Coordinates of C-alpha atoms in Angstrom, one line a residue:
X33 CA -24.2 -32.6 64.8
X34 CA -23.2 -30.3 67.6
X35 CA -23.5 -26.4 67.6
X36 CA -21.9 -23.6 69.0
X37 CA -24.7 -22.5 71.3
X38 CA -25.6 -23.2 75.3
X39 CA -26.6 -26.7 76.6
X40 CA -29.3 -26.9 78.7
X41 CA -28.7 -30.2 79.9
X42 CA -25.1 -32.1 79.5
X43 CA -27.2 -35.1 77.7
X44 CA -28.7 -32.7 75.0
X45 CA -27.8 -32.7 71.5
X46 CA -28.4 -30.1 68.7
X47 CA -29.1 -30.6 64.6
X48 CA -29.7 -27.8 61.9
X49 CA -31.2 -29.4 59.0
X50 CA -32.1 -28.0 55.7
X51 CA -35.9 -25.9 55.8
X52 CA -38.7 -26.1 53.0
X53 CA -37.7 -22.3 52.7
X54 CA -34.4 -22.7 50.2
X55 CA -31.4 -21.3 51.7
X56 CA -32.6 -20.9 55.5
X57 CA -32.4 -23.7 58.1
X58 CA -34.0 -25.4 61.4
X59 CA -32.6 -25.8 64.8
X60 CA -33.7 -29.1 66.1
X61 CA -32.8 -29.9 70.3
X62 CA -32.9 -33.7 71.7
X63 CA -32.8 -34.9 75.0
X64 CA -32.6 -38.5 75.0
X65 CA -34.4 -40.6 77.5
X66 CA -33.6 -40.7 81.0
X67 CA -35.8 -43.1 82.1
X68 CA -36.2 -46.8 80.8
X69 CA -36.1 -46.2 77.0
X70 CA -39.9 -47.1 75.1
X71 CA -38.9 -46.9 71.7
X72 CA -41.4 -43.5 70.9
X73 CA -40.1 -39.6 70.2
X74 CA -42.0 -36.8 70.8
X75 CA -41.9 -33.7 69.0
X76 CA -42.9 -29.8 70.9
X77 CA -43.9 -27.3 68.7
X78 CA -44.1 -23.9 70.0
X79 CA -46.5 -20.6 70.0
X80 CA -46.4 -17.7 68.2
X81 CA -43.8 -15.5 70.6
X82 CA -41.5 -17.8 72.2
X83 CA -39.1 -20.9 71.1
X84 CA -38.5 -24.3 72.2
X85 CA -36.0 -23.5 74.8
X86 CA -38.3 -20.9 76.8
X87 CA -41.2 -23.5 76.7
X88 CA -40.9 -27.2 76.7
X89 CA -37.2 -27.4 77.4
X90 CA -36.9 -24.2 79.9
X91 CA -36.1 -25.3 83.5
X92 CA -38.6 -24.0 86.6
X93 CA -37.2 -24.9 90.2
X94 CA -34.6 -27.2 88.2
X95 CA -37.4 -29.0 85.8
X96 CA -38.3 -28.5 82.7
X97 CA -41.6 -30.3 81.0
X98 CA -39.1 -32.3 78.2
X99 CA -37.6 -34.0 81.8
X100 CA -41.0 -35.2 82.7
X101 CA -41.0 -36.9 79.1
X102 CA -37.7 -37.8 79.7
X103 CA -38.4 -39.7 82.3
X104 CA -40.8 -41.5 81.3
X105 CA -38.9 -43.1 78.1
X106 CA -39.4 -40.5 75.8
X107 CA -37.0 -39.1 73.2
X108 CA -38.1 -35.6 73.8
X109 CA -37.4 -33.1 70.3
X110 CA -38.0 -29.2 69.8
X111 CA -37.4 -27.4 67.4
X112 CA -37.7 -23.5 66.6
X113 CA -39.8 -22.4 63.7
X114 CA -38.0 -19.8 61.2
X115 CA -38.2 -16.9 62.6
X116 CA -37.5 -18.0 66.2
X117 CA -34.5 -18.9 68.4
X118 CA -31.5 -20.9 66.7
X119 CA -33.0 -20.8 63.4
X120 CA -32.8 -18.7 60.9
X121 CA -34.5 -15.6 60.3
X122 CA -36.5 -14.4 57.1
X123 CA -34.4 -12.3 55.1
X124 CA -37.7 -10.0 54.9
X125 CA -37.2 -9.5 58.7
X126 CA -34.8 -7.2 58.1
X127 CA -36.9 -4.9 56.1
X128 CA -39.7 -2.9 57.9
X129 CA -42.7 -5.0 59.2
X130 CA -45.2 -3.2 56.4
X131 CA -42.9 -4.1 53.4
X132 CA -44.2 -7.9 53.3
X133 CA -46.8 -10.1 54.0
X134 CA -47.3 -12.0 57.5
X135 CA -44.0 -14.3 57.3
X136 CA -44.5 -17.8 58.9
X137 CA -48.2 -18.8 58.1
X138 CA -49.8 -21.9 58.9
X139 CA -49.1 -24.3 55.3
X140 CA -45.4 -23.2 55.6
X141 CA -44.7 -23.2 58.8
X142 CA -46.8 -27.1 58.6
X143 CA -43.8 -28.1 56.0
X144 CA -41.2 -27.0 58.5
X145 CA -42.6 -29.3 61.0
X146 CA -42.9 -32.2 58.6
X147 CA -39.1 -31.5 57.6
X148 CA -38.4 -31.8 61.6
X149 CA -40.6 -34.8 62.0
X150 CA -38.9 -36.9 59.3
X151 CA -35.5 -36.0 60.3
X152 CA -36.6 -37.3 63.7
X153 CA -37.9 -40.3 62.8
X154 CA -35.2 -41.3 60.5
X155 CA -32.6 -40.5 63.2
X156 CA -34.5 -43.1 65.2
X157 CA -35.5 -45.6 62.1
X158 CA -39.1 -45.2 63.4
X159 CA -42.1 -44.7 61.6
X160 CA -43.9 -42.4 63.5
X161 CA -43.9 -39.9 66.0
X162 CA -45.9 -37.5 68.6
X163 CA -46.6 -34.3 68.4
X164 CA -46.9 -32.0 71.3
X165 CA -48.1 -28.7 70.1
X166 CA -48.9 -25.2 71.8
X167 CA -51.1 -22.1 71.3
X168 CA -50.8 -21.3 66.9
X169 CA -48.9 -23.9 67.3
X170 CA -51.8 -26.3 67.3
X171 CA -52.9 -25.0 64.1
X172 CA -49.6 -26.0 62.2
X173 CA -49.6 -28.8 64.1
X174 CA -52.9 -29.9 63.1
X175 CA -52.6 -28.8 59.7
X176 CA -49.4 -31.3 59.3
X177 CA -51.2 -33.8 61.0
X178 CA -53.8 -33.7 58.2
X179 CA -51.6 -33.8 55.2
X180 CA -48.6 -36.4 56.8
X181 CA -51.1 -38.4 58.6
X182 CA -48.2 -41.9 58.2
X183 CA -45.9 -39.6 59.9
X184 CA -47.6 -39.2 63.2
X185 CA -49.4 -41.2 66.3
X186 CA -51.1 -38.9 68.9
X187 CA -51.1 -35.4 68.9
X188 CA -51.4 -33.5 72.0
X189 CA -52.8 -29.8 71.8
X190 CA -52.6 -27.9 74.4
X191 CA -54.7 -24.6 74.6
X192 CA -55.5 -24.9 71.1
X193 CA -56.8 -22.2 68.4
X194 CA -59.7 -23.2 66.9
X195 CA -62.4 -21.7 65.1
X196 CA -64.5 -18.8 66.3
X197 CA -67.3 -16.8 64.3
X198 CA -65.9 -13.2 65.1
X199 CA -65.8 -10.6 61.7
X200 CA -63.3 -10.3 59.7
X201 CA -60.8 -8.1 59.6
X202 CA -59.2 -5.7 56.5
X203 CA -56.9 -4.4 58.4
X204 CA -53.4 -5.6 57.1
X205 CA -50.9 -7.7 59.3
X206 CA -47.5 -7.2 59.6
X207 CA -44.5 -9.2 58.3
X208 CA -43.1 -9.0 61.7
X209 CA -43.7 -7.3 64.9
X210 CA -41.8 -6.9 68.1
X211 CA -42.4 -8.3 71.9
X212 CA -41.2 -6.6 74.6
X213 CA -40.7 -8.2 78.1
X214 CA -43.7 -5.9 79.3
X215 CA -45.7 -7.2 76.1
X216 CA -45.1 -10.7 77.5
X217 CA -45.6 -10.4 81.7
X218 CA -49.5 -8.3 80.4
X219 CA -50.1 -11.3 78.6
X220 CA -49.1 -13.9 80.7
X221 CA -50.8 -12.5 83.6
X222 CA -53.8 -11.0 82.3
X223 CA -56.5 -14.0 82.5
X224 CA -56.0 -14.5 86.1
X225 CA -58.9 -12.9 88.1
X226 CA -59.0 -10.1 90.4
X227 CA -58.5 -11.4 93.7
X228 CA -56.7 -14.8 93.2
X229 CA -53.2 -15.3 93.5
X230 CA -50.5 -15.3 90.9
X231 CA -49.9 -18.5 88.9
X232 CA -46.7 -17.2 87.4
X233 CA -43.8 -16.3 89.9
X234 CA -42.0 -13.0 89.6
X235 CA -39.2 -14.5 90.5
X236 CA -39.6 -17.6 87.8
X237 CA -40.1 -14.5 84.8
X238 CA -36.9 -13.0 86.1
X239 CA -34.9 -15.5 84.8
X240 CA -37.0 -16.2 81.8
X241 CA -37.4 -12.9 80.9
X242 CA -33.8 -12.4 80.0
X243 CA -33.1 -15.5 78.0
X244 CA -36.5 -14.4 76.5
X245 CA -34.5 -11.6 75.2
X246 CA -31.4 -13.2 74.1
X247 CA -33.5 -15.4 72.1
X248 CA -33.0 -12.8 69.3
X249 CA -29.9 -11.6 69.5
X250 CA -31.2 -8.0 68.0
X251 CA -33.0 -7.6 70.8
X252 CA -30.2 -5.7 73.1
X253 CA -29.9 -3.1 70.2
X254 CA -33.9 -2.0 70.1
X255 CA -35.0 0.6 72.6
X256 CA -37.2 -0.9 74.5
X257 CA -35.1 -4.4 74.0
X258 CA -37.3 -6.6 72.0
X259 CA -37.7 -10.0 70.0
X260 CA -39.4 -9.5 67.1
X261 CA -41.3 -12.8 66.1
X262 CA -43.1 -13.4 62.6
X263 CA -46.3 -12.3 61.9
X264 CA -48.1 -15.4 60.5
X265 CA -48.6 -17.0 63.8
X266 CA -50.8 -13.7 65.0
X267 CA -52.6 -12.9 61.1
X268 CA -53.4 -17.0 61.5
X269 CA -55.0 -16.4 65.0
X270 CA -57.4 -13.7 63.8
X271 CA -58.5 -15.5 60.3
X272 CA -59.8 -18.4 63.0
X273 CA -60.8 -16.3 64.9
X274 CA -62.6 -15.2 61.9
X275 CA -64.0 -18.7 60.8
X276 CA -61.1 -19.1 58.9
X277 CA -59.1 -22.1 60.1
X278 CA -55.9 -23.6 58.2
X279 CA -57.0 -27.1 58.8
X280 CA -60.0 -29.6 59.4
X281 CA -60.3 -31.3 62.2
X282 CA -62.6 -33.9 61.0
X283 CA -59.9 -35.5 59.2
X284 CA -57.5 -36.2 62.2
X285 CA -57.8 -40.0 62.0
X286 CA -55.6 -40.4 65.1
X287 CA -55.9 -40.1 69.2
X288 CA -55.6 -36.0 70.1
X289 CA -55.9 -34.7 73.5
X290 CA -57.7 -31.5 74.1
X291 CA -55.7 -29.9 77.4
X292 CA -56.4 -26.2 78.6
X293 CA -56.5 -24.2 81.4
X294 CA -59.3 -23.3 83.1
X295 CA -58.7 -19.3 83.1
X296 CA -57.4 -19.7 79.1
X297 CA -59.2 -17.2 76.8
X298 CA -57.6 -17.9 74.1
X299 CA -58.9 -21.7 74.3
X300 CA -62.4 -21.7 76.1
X301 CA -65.0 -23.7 76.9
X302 CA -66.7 -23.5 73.9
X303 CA -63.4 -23.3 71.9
X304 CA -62.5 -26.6 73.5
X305 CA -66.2 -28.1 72.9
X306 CA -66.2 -26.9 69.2
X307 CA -63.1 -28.7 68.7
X308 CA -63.8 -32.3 70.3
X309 CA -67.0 -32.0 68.4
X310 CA -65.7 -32.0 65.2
X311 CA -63.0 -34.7 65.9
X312 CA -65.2 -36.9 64.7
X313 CA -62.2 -39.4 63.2
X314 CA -60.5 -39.5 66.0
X315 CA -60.4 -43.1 67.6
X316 CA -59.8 -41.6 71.2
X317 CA -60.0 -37.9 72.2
X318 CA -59.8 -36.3 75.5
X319 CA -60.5 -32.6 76.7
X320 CA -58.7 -32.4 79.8
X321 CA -59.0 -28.6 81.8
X322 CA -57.0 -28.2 84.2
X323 CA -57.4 -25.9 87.3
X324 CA -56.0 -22.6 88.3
X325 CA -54.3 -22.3 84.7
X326 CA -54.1 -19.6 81.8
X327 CA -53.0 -20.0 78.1
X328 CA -49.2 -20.6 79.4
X329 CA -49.7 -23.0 81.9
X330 CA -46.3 -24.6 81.1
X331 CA -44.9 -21.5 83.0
X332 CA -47.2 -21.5 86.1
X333 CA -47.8 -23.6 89.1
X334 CA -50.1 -26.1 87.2
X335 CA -47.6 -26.9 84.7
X336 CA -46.9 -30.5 86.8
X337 CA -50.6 -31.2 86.1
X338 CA -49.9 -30.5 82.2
X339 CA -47.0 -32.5 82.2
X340 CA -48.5 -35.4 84.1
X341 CA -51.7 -35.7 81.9
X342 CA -49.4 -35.1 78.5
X343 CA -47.5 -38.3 79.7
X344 CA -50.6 -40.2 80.8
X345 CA -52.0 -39.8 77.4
X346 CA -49.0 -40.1 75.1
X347 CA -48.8 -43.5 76.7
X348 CA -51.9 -44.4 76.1
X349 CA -53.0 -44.6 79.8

């Protein structure tokens, strides 16, 4: 099924299929393989403030991290939670942010990726797939991993959420909030010490910055323009941070790799050591930092370094 909205590469194709949420749908992208096909699909699952077309499937000097995957064999799927990009918004997202609960939480937004997951594997009469996941992301991710575990292979997290012992919090979360382009460039470059030199290019956010925006196609109507994202990604964030996390990583009974950044706050050290600890079901695990990288090191000047160790270990190399 092909949709009225932008290619990014001539080869790509686009699905909306049906969402556990009744009435609203998901936007599903697929690059096919460019290299020598090897029979396997991978699935990207993105953050908590940006879809599938800014992250695995946005182009930086005229290549794109689904390429990489491409190349290598790989039928390379994204999709965009509700909430984000091509698929459909909440209906509540049109109310004010305090009228409703954090939309988008962790066991729903772990259905939506099973509904993409299946349709991908049944479009390809395979059995299973692999999940590349990013940021919250990892926590739905992980969570669907538990409960479908016939549905996927590997499972690649990169600078995963995991569980912290911090207090919790009271105060309520919003249904919804709004992201500015200054919101994201403070974010982006805000773990990269005094002194060293940028990771992410100026002249690379320039161009992301307004697709970023047209994203959400409200955005050009808010003063500041802004994308407002779904607040169950961020209230899911702080209950981990909180010991609270939506899944158990004990009972991942398949190979995950552990890749971060080496400047990531968001996914430490210790974050990353907490987590490979308790993978105890895991027949191969790998905690892979990489150098010179924050939280959103597909958008920086490691990102060839993320894509080259996602390859190596979604092939089992």
């Amino acid at each position: 099924m092909t949709l009225p909205f932008p290619l990014l590469d001539p080869r790509e194709r686009h699905h909306r299929i049906a969402s556990p949420v009744s009435g609203l749908s998901l936007f599903l992208r697929h690059l096919p393989p460019t290299g020598r096909p090897n029979g396997r699909a991978v699935l990207y699952v993105h953050g908590a403030s940006f879809p599938s077309a800014l992250s695995i499937a946005h182009r930086f000097d005229g290549r794109s991290w689904r390429d990489d995957l491409a190349d290598a064999g790989f039928d390379v799927w994204g999709f965009d939670f509700l909430g984000f990009g091509h698929s459909d918004r909440y209906p509540e997202m049109a109310a004010p942010a305090e009228a409703h609960a954090p939309l988008g939480r962790a066991g729903p937004a772990a259905r939506q990726i099973e509904a993409a997951a299946r349709f991908v594997a049944a479009h390809h009469a395979i059995a299973r797939l692999s999940i590349v996941a990013h940021s919250w992301g990892t926590i739905a991710a992980g969570r669907c991993a538990q409960e479908c575990p016939e549905l996927v292979d590997r499972l690649v997290l990169f600078g995963p959420i995991v569980r912290r012992e911090g207090e919790a919090s009271d105060a309520p979360e919003p249904a919804w909030f709004p992201v500015t382009l200054d919101d994201q460039w403070t974010r982006f470059t805000k773990d990269v010490p005094a002194g060293e030199p940028a990771v992410l290019s100026g002249h690379h956010f320039a161009d992301w910055g307004p697709r970023y925006l047209a994203s959400d196609p409200g955005s050009a109507d808010r003063r500041p323009a802004a994308v407002h994202v779904p607040g169950g990604p961020s209230a899911d964030v702080i209950d981990a941070w909180s010991g609270r996390l939506a899944y158990d990583p004990a009972a991942l009974a398949l190979p995950v790799a552990i890749i971060r950044g080496e400047w990531d706050s968001s996914s430490t050290d210790a974050d990353a050591r907490w987590l490979f600890d308790r993978l105890v079901a895991s027949p191969v695990k790998r905690d892979v930092k990489i150098g010179r990288a924050t939280h959103l090191m597909h958008l920086e000047t490691g990102r060839t370094a993320l894509h080259a160790e996602t390859r190596a270990f979604l092939l089992g190399e």
